[in-house]
Tab-separated table of C-alpha atoms and ligand atoms in Angstrom:
chain	number	residue	atom	x	y	z
A	1	MET	CA	91.215	-55.742	53.759
A	2	LYS	CA	91.467	-51.993	54.273
A	3	PRO	CA	90.065	-50.989	57.714
A	4	PHE	CA	86.643	-49.313	57.553
A	5	ILE	CA	83.993	-47.877	59.855
A	6	TYR	CA	80.766	-49.839	60.295
A	7	THR	CA	77.664	-47.744	61.036
A	8	ARG	CA	74.043	-48.767	61.382
A	9	PRO	CA	71.829	-45.730	60.637
A	10	ALA	CA	68.613	-45.599	62.657
A	11	ASP	CA	66.469	-44.622	59.685
A	12	GLY	CA	66.528	-43.623	56.027
A	13	ALA	CA	67.135	-39.940	56.798
A	14	GLU	CA	70.262	-40.748	58.812
A	15	ALA	CA	71.465	-43.171	56.112
A	16	LEU	CA	71.124	-40.443	53.487
A	17	SER	CA	72.850	-37.755	55.519
A	18	LEU	CA	75.774	-40.089	56.341
A	19	ALA	CA	76.044	-41.189	52.693
A	20	ALA	CA	76.054	-37.572	51.481
A	21	ARG	CA	79.072	-36.696	53.689
A	22	SER	CA	81.595	-38.584	51.552
A	23	ASN	CA	81.934	-40.555	48.337
A	24	GLN	CA	83.870	-43.130	50.382
A	25	THR	CA	80.724	-44.642	51.937
A	26	ARG	CA	78.846	-47.708	50.695
A	27	PHE	CA	75.473	-49.084	51.735
A	28	LEU	CA	75.701	-52.596	53.154
A	29	GLY	CA	72.961	-55.159	52.534
A	30	GLY	CA	73.707	-58.796	53.315
A	31	GLY	CA	77.338	-58.163	52.361
A	32	THR	CA	77.488	-61.276	50.154
A	33	ASN	CA	78.965	-59.267	47.271
A	34	LEU	CA	80.314	-56.084	48.866
A	35	VAL	CA	82.399	-57.873	51.512
A	36	ASP	CA	83.961	-60.128	48.844
A	37	LEU	CA	84.800	-57.023	46.808
A	38	MET	CA	86.344	-55.407	49.892
A	39	ARG	CA	88.377	-58.518	50.702
A	40	GLN	CA	89.826	-58.410	47.204
A	41	ASN	CA	90.396	-54.640	47.298
A	42	VAL	CA	88.101	-54.043	44.330
A	43	GLU	CA	86.084	-51.791	46.652
A	44	THR	CA	87.813	-49.920	49.483
A	45	PRO	CA	85.160	-47.808	51.254
A	46	ALA	CA	86.103	-45.844	54.358
A	47	GLU	CA	82.646	-46.473	55.873
A	48	VAL	CA	79.824	-48.953	55.314
A	49	LEU	CA	76.254	-48.056	56.260
A	50	ASP	CA	74.228	-51.110	57.229
A	51	VAL	CA	70.749	-50.632	55.739
A	52	THR	CA	69.392	-54.109	56.509
A	53	ARG	CA	67.025	-52.816	59.214
A	54	LEU	CA	65.436	-50.046	57.153
A	55	ARG	CA	62.743	-51.408	54.796
A	56	ALA	CA	62.293	-55.154	55.357
A	57	ASP	CA	58.546	-55.361	54.695
A	58	ILE	CA	56.501	-56.849	51.838
A	59	GLU	CA	53.311	-54.912	51.252
A	60	GLN	CA	50.447	-56.157	49.113
A	61	SER	CA	48.646	-53.309	47.343
A	62	ALA	CA	44.849	-53.155	47.050
A	63	SER	CA	45.149	-53.694	43.293
A	64	GLY	CA	47.089	-56.935	43.736
A	65	GLY	CA	50.617	-55.676	43.215
A	66	LEU	CA	53.522	-55.787	45.639
A	67	ILE	CA	55.902	-53.300	47.212
A	68	VAL	CA	58.983	-55.122	48.436
A	69	GLY	CA	61.338	-53.325	50.852
A	70	ALA	CA	64.977	-53.158	49.745
A	71	ALA	CA	66.103	-54.955	52.915
A	72	VAL	CA	63.855	-57.990	52.346
A	73	ARG	CA	66.057	-61.085	52.161
A	74	ASN	CA	66.037	-63.083	48.925
A	75	THR	CA	64.726	-66.207	50.706
A	76	THR	CA	61.884	-64.310	52.369
A	77	LEU	CA	60.729	-62.973	48.998
A	78	ALA	CA	61.129	-66.301	47.188
A	79	VAL	CA	58.975	-68.262	49.656
A	80	HIS	CA	56.309	-65.580	50.191
A	81	PRO	CA	52.989	-67.355	49.403
A	82	TYR	CA	51.623	-64.489	47.310
A	83	VAL	CA	54.842	-64.305	45.257
A	84	ARG	CA	54.790	-68.052	44.636
A	85	GLN	CA	51.166	-67.963	43.570
A	86	ARG	CA	50.969	-64.716	41.575
A	87	PHE	CA	54.553	-64.110	40.431
A	88	PRO	CA	56.108	-67.594	40.100
A	89	VAL	CA	58.795	-66.268	37.738
A	90	LEU	CA	60.192	-64.166	40.580
A	91	SER	CA	60.191	-66.967	43.121
A	92	ARG	CA	61.900	-69.341	40.686
A	93	ALA	CA	64.500	-66.804	39.630
A	94	LEU	CA	65.414	-66.123	43.251
A	95	LEU	CA	65.613	-69.813	44.129
A	96	SER	CA	67.871	-70.483	41.138
A	97	GLY	CA	70.465	-68.027	42.460
A	98	ALA	CA	73.485	-68.686	44.678
A	99	SER	CA	72.989	-71.040	47.659
A	100	ALA	CA	70.411	-71.208	50.459
A	101	GLN	CA	72.868	-69.594	52.899
A	102	ILE	CA	73.615	-66.705	50.532
A	103	ARG	CA	69.915	-66.202	49.729
A	104	ASN	CA	69.208	-66.025	53.475
A	105	MET	CA	71.617	-63.089	53.739
A	106	ALA	CA	71.211	-61.312	50.379
A	107	THR	CA	68.775	-58.400	50.182
A	108	VAL	CA	66.659	-57.101	47.312
A	109	GLY	CA	68.593	-53.797	47.168
A	110	GLY	CA	71.953	-55.576	47.217
A	111	ASN	CA	70.853	-58.059	44.578
A	112	ILE	CA	69.929	-55.227	42.200
A	113	MET	CA	73.256	-53.477	42.867
A	114	GLN	CA	75.530	-56.543	42.800
A	115	ARG	CA	78.557	-56.158	40.546
A	116	THR	CA	79.517	-58.289	37.557
A	117	ARG	CA	81.209	-61.687	38.070
A	118	CYS	CA	83.760	-61.034	35.300
A	119	ALA	CA	86.886	-62.732	36.712
A	120	TYR	CA	89.160	-59.987	35.376
A	121	PHE	CA	87.171	-57.385	37.312
A	122	TYR	CA	88.023	-59.197	40.582
A	123	ASP	CA	91.703	-59.701	39.679
A	124	VAL	CA	93.060	-56.400	40.981
A	125	ALA	CA	96.684	-57.532	40.910
A	126	GLY	CA	96.794	-59.242	37.526
A	127	ALA	CA	94.209	-57.951	35.048
A	128	ARG	CA	93.323	-54.781	33.213
A	129	CYS	CA	89.701	-53.713	33.610
A	130	ASN	CA	87.998	-50.557	32.324
A	131	LYS	CA	85.280	-50.912	34.932
A	132	ARG	CA	87.801	-50.720	37.796
A	133	ASN	CA	90.224	-48.400	36.068
A	134	PRO	CA	88.518	-46.403	33.294
A	135	GLY	CA	90.681	-46.209	30.187
A	136	GLY	CA	93.059	-48.902	31.447
A	137	GLY	CA	91.957	-51.635	29.016
A	138	CYS	CA	89.939	-54.849	29.197
A	139	ASP	CA	91.634	-58.227	29.517
A	140	ALA	CA	88.359	-60.106	29.035
A	141	ILE	CA	88.311	-59.153	25.360
A	142	GLY	CA	90.465	-61.841	23.805
A	143	GLY	CA	90.428	-63.769	27.094
A	144	PHE	CA	88.024	-66.238	28.753
A	145	THR	CA	84.563	-65.086	27.682
A	146	ARG	CA	82.228	-68.014	28.340
A	147	TYR	CA	80.199	-65.928	30.815
A	148	HIS	CA	80.382	-62.647	28.930
A	149	ALA	CA	77.891	-60.616	26.917
A	150	ILE	CA	76.568	-61.194	23.426
A	151	LEU	CA	74.132	-58.266	23.411
A	152	GLY	CA	74.692	-54.564	24.082
A	153	ALA	CA	78.408	-54.828	24.885
A	154	SER	CA	81.021	-52.285	23.808
A	155	GLU	CA	84.673	-52.300	22.822
A	156	HIS	CA	85.424	-51.215	26.398
A	157	CYS	CA	83.520	-53.856	28.370
A	158	VAL	CA	81.785	-57.160	27.653
A	159	ALA	CA	80.678	-58.028	31.194
A	160	THR	CA	77.227	-59.368	32.094
A	161	HIS	CA	74.975	-58.503	35.019
A	162	PRO	CA	74.772	-61.604	37.204
A	163	SER	CA	71.380	-61.232	38.889
A	164	ASP	CA	68.620	-63.776	38.303
A	165	MET	CA	66.081	-61.791	40.316
A	166	CYS	CA	66.510	-58.719	38.102
A	167	VAL	CA	65.675	-60.739	34.969
A	168	ALA	CA	62.338	-61.731	36.507
A	169	LEU	CA	61.743	-58.145	37.640
A	170	ALA	CA	62.403	-56.949	34.069
A	171	ALA	CA	59.779	-59.352	32.712
A	172	LEU	CA	57.368	-58.134	35.403
A	173	ASP	CA	57.913	-54.450	34.513
A	174	ALA	CA	58.953	-53.708	38.099
A	175	THR	CA	59.827	-50.221	39.302
A	176	VAL	CA	62.701	-49.312	41.629
A	177	HIS	CA	61.914	-46.799	44.404
A	178	ILE	CA	64.845	-44.519	45.183
A	179	VAL	CA	65.459	-41.796	47.740
A	180	GLY	CA	68.388	-39.405	47.747
A	181	PRO	CA	69.592	-35.862	48.407
A	182	ASP	CA	67.150	-34.561	45.748
A	183	GLY	CA	64.132	-36.442	47.109
A	184	GLU	CA	62.302	-39.537	45.934
A	185	ARG	CA	62.104	-40.930	42.413
A	186	ARG	CA	61.051	-44.110	40.644
A	187	VAL	CA	62.852	-45.843	37.787
A	188	PRO	CA	61.635	-48.824	35.742
A	189	ILE	CA	64.000	-51.754	36.382
A	190	THR	CA	64.537	-52.020	32.616
A	191	GLU	CA	66.077	-48.527	32.704
A	192	PHE	CA	67.927	-48.907	36.011
A	193	HIS	CA	71.011	-50.766	34.735
A	194	VAL	CA	72.870	-49.227	31.802
A	195	LEU	CA	74.905	-50.668	28.951
A	196	PRO	CA	78.678	-50.062	29.113
A	197	GLY	CA	79.210	-47.840	26.042
A	198	ASP	CA	82.280	-45.659	26.630
A	199	HIS	CA	81.810	-45.725	30.408
A	200	PRO	CA	81.688	-49.264	31.806
A	201	GLU	CA	82.357	-47.863	35.269
A	202	VAL	CA	78.784	-46.496	35.212
A	203	GLU	CA	76.472	-49.466	35.809
A	204	THR	CA	73.185	-47.951	36.930
A	205	VAL	CA	71.308	-44.668	36.969
A	206	LEU	CA	71.639	-44.481	40.775
A	207	ARG	CA	73.250	-41.154	41.700
A	208	PRO	CA	75.797	-40.623	44.483
A	209	ALA	CA	74.293	-41.084	47.964
A	210	GLU	CA	70.995	-42.411	46.597
A	211	LEU	CA	69.443	-45.391	48.363
A	212	ILE	CA	67.108	-48.026	46.923
A	213	THR	CA	64.158	-48.250	49.299
A	214	ALA	CA	61.835	-50.728	47.557
A	215	VAL	CA	60.769	-52.470	44.375
A	216	GLU	CA	57.209	-52.219	43.143
A	217	ILE	CA	55.591	-54.943	41.054
A	218	SER	CA	52.325	-54.040	39.334
A	219	PRO	CA	49.448	-56.500	39.303
A	220	SER	CA	49.224	-58.584	36.158
A	221	ALA	CA	47.035	-61.568	35.345
A	222	MET	CA	49.712	-62.783	32.939
A	223	ALA	CA	52.317	-62.950	35.725
A	224	ALA	CA	50.545	-65.915	37.310
A	225	ARG	CA	51.458	-67.836	34.156
A	226	SER	CA	55.163	-67.129	34.189
A	227	GLU	CA	58.376	-69.113	34.332
A	228	TYR	CA	62.117	-68.731	34.818
A	229	ARG	CA	64.593	-71.093	33.199
A	230	LYS	CA	68.305	-70.854	33.889
A	231	VAL	CA	70.915	-72.720	31.866
A	232	ARG	CA	74.247	-73.060	33.687
A	233	ASP	CA	77.337	-75.216	33.936
A	234	ARG	CA	76.229	-76.860	37.214
A	235	SER	CA	72.705	-77.463	38.393
A	236	SER	CA	73.210	-75.317	41.494
A	237	TYR	CA	75.528	-72.627	42.797
A	238	ALA	CA	76.407	-71.311	39.337
A	239	PHE	CA	75.670	-68.123	37.442
A	240	ALA	CA	73.565	-68.219	34.278
A	241	LEU	CA	75.059	-68.861	30.882
A	242	VAL	CA	71.649	-67.887	29.569
A	243	SER	CA	68.385	-67.450	31.436
A	244	VAL	CA	64.871	-66.633	30.286
A	245	ALA	CA	61.996	-65.101	32.249
A	246	GLY	CA	58.745	-65.430	30.356
A	247	ALA	CA	55.023	-64.798	30.766
A	248	ILE	CA	52.263	-65.248	28.232
A	249	GLU	CA	48.556	-64.603	27.807
A	250	ILE	CA	46.697	-66.583	25.171
A	251	ALA	CA	43.208	-65.806	23.880
A	252	GLN	CA	41.471	-67.908	21.229
A	253	GLY	CA	44.702	-69.536	20.105
A	254	ARG	CA	46.504	-66.232	19.679
A	255	ILE	CA	49.126	-64.507	21.798
A	256	ALA	CA	47.282	-61.624	23.454
A	257	ASP	CA	50.382	-60.518	25.378
A	258	VAL	CA	53.849	-61.802	26.174
A	259	ARG	CA	56.876	-60.799	28.232
A	260	ILE	CA	60.401	-62.088	27.699
A	261	ALA	CA	63.583	-61.068	29.524
A	262	LEU	CA	67.033	-62.611	29.194
A	263	GLY	CA	69.856	-63.027	31.697
A	264	GLY	CA	73.522	-63.919	31.208
A	265	VAL	CA	73.683	-62.127	27.856
A	266	ALA	CA	74.192	-58.416	28.608
A	267	ALA	CA	75.291	-55.860	31.195
A	268	LYS	CA	71.636	-55.488	32.164
A	269	PRO	CA	68.602	-57.747	32.278
A	270	TRP	CA	67.701	-57.839	28.581
A	271	ARG	CA	64.056	-57.230	27.809
A	272	ALA	CA	63.385	-58.938	24.469
A	273	ALA	CA	61.109	-56.181	23.159
A	274	ARG	CA	61.642	-57.098	19.517
A	275	ALA	CA	60.593	-60.714	20.059
A	276	GLU	CA	57.595	-59.623	22.116
A	277	ALA	CA	56.405	-57.226	19.398
A	278	LEU	CA	56.673	-59.948	16.774
A	279	LEU	CA	54.639	-62.392	18.851
A	280	ARG	CA	51.722	-60.185	19.922
A	281	GLY	CA	48.591	-61.100	17.994
A	282	LYS	CA	50.161	-64.130	16.326
A	283	GLU	CA	48.939	-67.691	16.466
A	284	VAL	CA	50.616	-69.879	19.049
A	285	SER	CA	53.192	-72.083	17.378
A	286	GLN	CA	56.709	-73.345	17.961
A	287	LYS	CA	57.758	-71.737	14.685
A	288	GLN	CA	56.512	-68.320	15.833
A	289	PHE	CA	58.478	-68.701	19.064
A	290	LEU	CA	61.664	-69.651	17.216
A	291	ASP	CA	61.250	-66.863	14.645
A	292	ALA	CA	60.771	-64.298	17.411
A	293	ALA	CA	63.854	-65.580	19.248
A	294	GLU	CA	65.832	-65.480	16.009
A	295	SER	CA	64.871	-61.872	15.443
A	296	GLU	CA	65.865	-60.853	19.007
A	297	LEU	CA	69.243	-62.556	18.715
A	298	ALA	CA	69.960	-61.018	15.285
A	299	ALA	CA	71.643	-58.160	17.164
A	300	ALA	CA	74.014	-60.515	19.011
A	301	ARG	CA	77.767	-59.903	18.659
A	302	PRO	CA	79.413	-62.967	20.176
A	303	LEU	CA	82.994	-63.306	21.334
A	304	GLU	CA	85.268	-66.241	20.624
A	305	GLY	CA	84.271	-68.090	23.799
A	306	ASN	CA	80.522	-67.497	23.877
A	307	ARG	CA	79.209	-67.987	20.345
A	308	PHE	CA	77.151	-70.928	21.661
A	309	LYS	CA	74.993	-68.536	23.684
A	310	ILE	CA	73.121	-67.366	20.580
A	311	GLU	CA	71.646	-70.766	19.806
A	312	LEU	CA	71.224	-71.504	23.504
A	313	ALA	CA	69.237	-68.311	24.028
A	314	LYS	CA	67.012	-68.964	21.010
A	315	ARG	CA	66.188	-72.489	22.098
A	316	THR	CA	65.613	-71.489	25.720
A	317	ILE	CA	63.216	-68.699	24.712
A	318	ALA	CA	61.251	-71.103	22.498
A	319	ALA	CA	61.209	-73.804	25.180
A	320	VAL	CA	59.955	-71.448	27.899
A	321	LEU	CA	57.192	-70.001	25.691
A	322	SER	CA	56.201	-73.443	24.544
A	323	ASP	CA	55.909	-74.653	28.146
A	324	LEU	CA	53.870	-71.607	29.099
A	325	ALA	CA	51.584	-72.115	26.123
A	326	GLY	CA	50.841	-75.501	27.676
A	327	GLY	CA	51.132	-77.662	24.583
A	328	ALA	CA	49.168	-75.237	22.423
A	329	ALA	CA	52.365	-74.733	20.394
B	401	FAD	C1	79.182	-67.861	45.602
B	401	FAD	C2	78.099	-66.940	45.126
B	401	FAD	C3	77.211	-67.396	44.156
B	401	FAD	C4	76.203	-66.547	43.681
B	401	FAD	N1	75.336	-66.993	42.721
B	401	FAD	C5	74.369	-66.162	42.266
B	401	FAD	C6	73.458	-66.561	41.252
B	401	FAD	O1	73.519	-67.690	40.748
B	401	FAD	N2	72.504	-65.679	40.852
B	401	FAD	C7	72.399	-64.425	41.381
B	401	FAD	O2	71.519	-63.676	40.995
B	401	FAD	N3	73.256	-64.012	42.326
B	401	FAD	C8	74.222	-64.838	42.778
B	401	FAD	N4	75.102	-64.406	43.720
B	401	FAD	C9	75.092	-63.003	44.085
B	401	FAD	C10	74.152	-62.676	45.199
B	401	FAD	O3	72.830	-62.755	44.722
B	401	FAD	C11	74.479	-61.247	45.597
B	401	FAD	O4	75.747	-61.282	46.226
B	401	FAD	C12	73.448	-60.669	46.523
B	401	FAD	O5	72.192	-60.623	45.926
B	401	FAD	C13	73.850	-59.277	46.960
B	401	FAD	O6	72.956	-58.862	47.967
B	401	FAD	P1	73.512	-58.318	49.344
B	401	FAD	O7	72.346	-57.818	50.121
B	401	FAD	O8	74.394	-59.308	50.039
B	401	FAD	O9	74.372	-57.092	48.806
B	401	FAD	P2	75.696	-56.453	49.381
B	401	FAD	O10	76.844	-57.340	49.119
B	401	FAD	O11	75.497	-55.993	50.778
B	401	FAD	O12	75.782	-55.156	48.452
B	401	FAD	C14	75.950	-55.252	47.061
B	401	FAD	C15	75.950	-53.842	46.489
B	401	FAD	O13	74.667	-53.256	46.673
B	401	FAD	C16	74.780	-51.992	47.330
B	401	FAD	N5	73.540	-51.850	48.101
B	401	FAD	C17	73.046	-52.717	49.012
B	401	FAD	N6	71.838	-52.308	49.431
B	401	FAD	C18	71.573	-51.145	48.772
B	401	FAD	C19	70.473	-50.240	48.774
B	401	FAD	N7	69.378	-50.424	49.526
B	401	FAD	N8	70.525	-49.155	47.959
B	401	FAD	C20	71.622	-48.938	47.187
B	401	FAD	N9	72.691	-49.768	47.152
B	401	FAD	C21	72.657	-50.857	47.928
B	401	FAD	C22	76.052	-52.107	48.128
B	401	FAD	O14	76.615	-50.843	48.426
B	401	FAD	C23	76.920	-52.903	47.180
B	401	FAD	O15	77.480	-52.051	46.206
B	401	FAD	C24	76.099	-65.239	44.218
B	401	FAD	C25	76.982	-64.797	45.208
B	401	FAD	C26	77.986	-65.629	45.663
B	401	FAD	C27	78.926	-65.132	46.709
B	402	SF4	S1	84.628	-57.158	30.567
B	402	SF4	FE1	84.276	-55.276	31.742
B	402	SF4	S2	84.440	-55.969	33.849
B	402	SF4	FE2	85.450	-57.533	32.608
B	402	SF4	S3	87.624	-56.921	32.457
B	402	SF4	FE3	86.580	-56.014	30.719
B	402	SF4	S4	86.048	-53.965	31.432
B	402	SF4	FE4	86.455	-55.191	33.251
């Protein structure tokens, strides 16, 4: 590993001023992704700024929403009684990720910013990767693509975003709080990660030296009736092949509102807006759920090794909605 300086800023202002000095600095959360990337020379920062002591609080707003500090550990958020009761999709998504030890270390900010698990991205010595080396080529295309994208990919990159938590946050319409050299701003989580297009090296809308300070989750009655289902090769310690975060509100046998987000299928948590629009106002039925899933997956462009994900995603969407509808379907 390349030697680096470790610094623990006393507060957000110091973190920002240190980050603005050089593009060779990285913020350090629990280090469960960044340190691996540094060990493998995918990332070689000159300095890491430990931000784990900055915002580690969970604040409940008067309206029933939550503001979760970026330094809150994944375990702390997953077991928080209010999260379990009012936002079960978030708790379940967090608990489905990684291992207990990793969740104890990983932070909310780091989870949002974690890099793809594409094996070619980590293989600095042996593989071409446009994300690491823009314009250099992509060895995943035509290679092992079981874990790669079926939606929103480009000819330059077919990687997926690995976070489970972000899929739940997308279904909950969460907002990311950011502070940087130009002040504070807020970005909906659904707009925070970007699709690869011609620039797979650009993964989020975060600008240089900007720091994630918190995530805000608005109150929602529907969120109490929410679920996260993750389909993977092993029952623990494995990334999603396909995952579905869902929430539904039913009134007089009809779908008053619904939220669906998918993981394991794209470079960002995929909000299934098309399926949602088709379902709103419709009668609750298994056929409606399958038709909506079909319409969302119509845009899928599978690769040789991940064609199965289309059917898997459709069935998982229908199963989650059916469960949430509580036998009404
Ligand atoms: C074996 C293994 C299995 C895993 N399985 C899963 C899984 O099934 N599901 C899943 O979702 N995840 C999984 N993970 C990934 C894990 O969730 C992430 O590594 C973790 O969430 C990253 O959080 P961290 O705080 O350790 O981030 P770090 O490693 O510290 O940082 C990650 C990135 O975030 C940046 N960063 C950190 N904090 C901030 C901030 N406040 N503002 C701006 N940038 C910031 C860092 O600079 C870095 O680029 C797994 C990881 C491992 C090692
Ligand atoms: S899919 Fe993306 S991350 Fe993976 S090798 Fe290709 S360019 Fe790199």
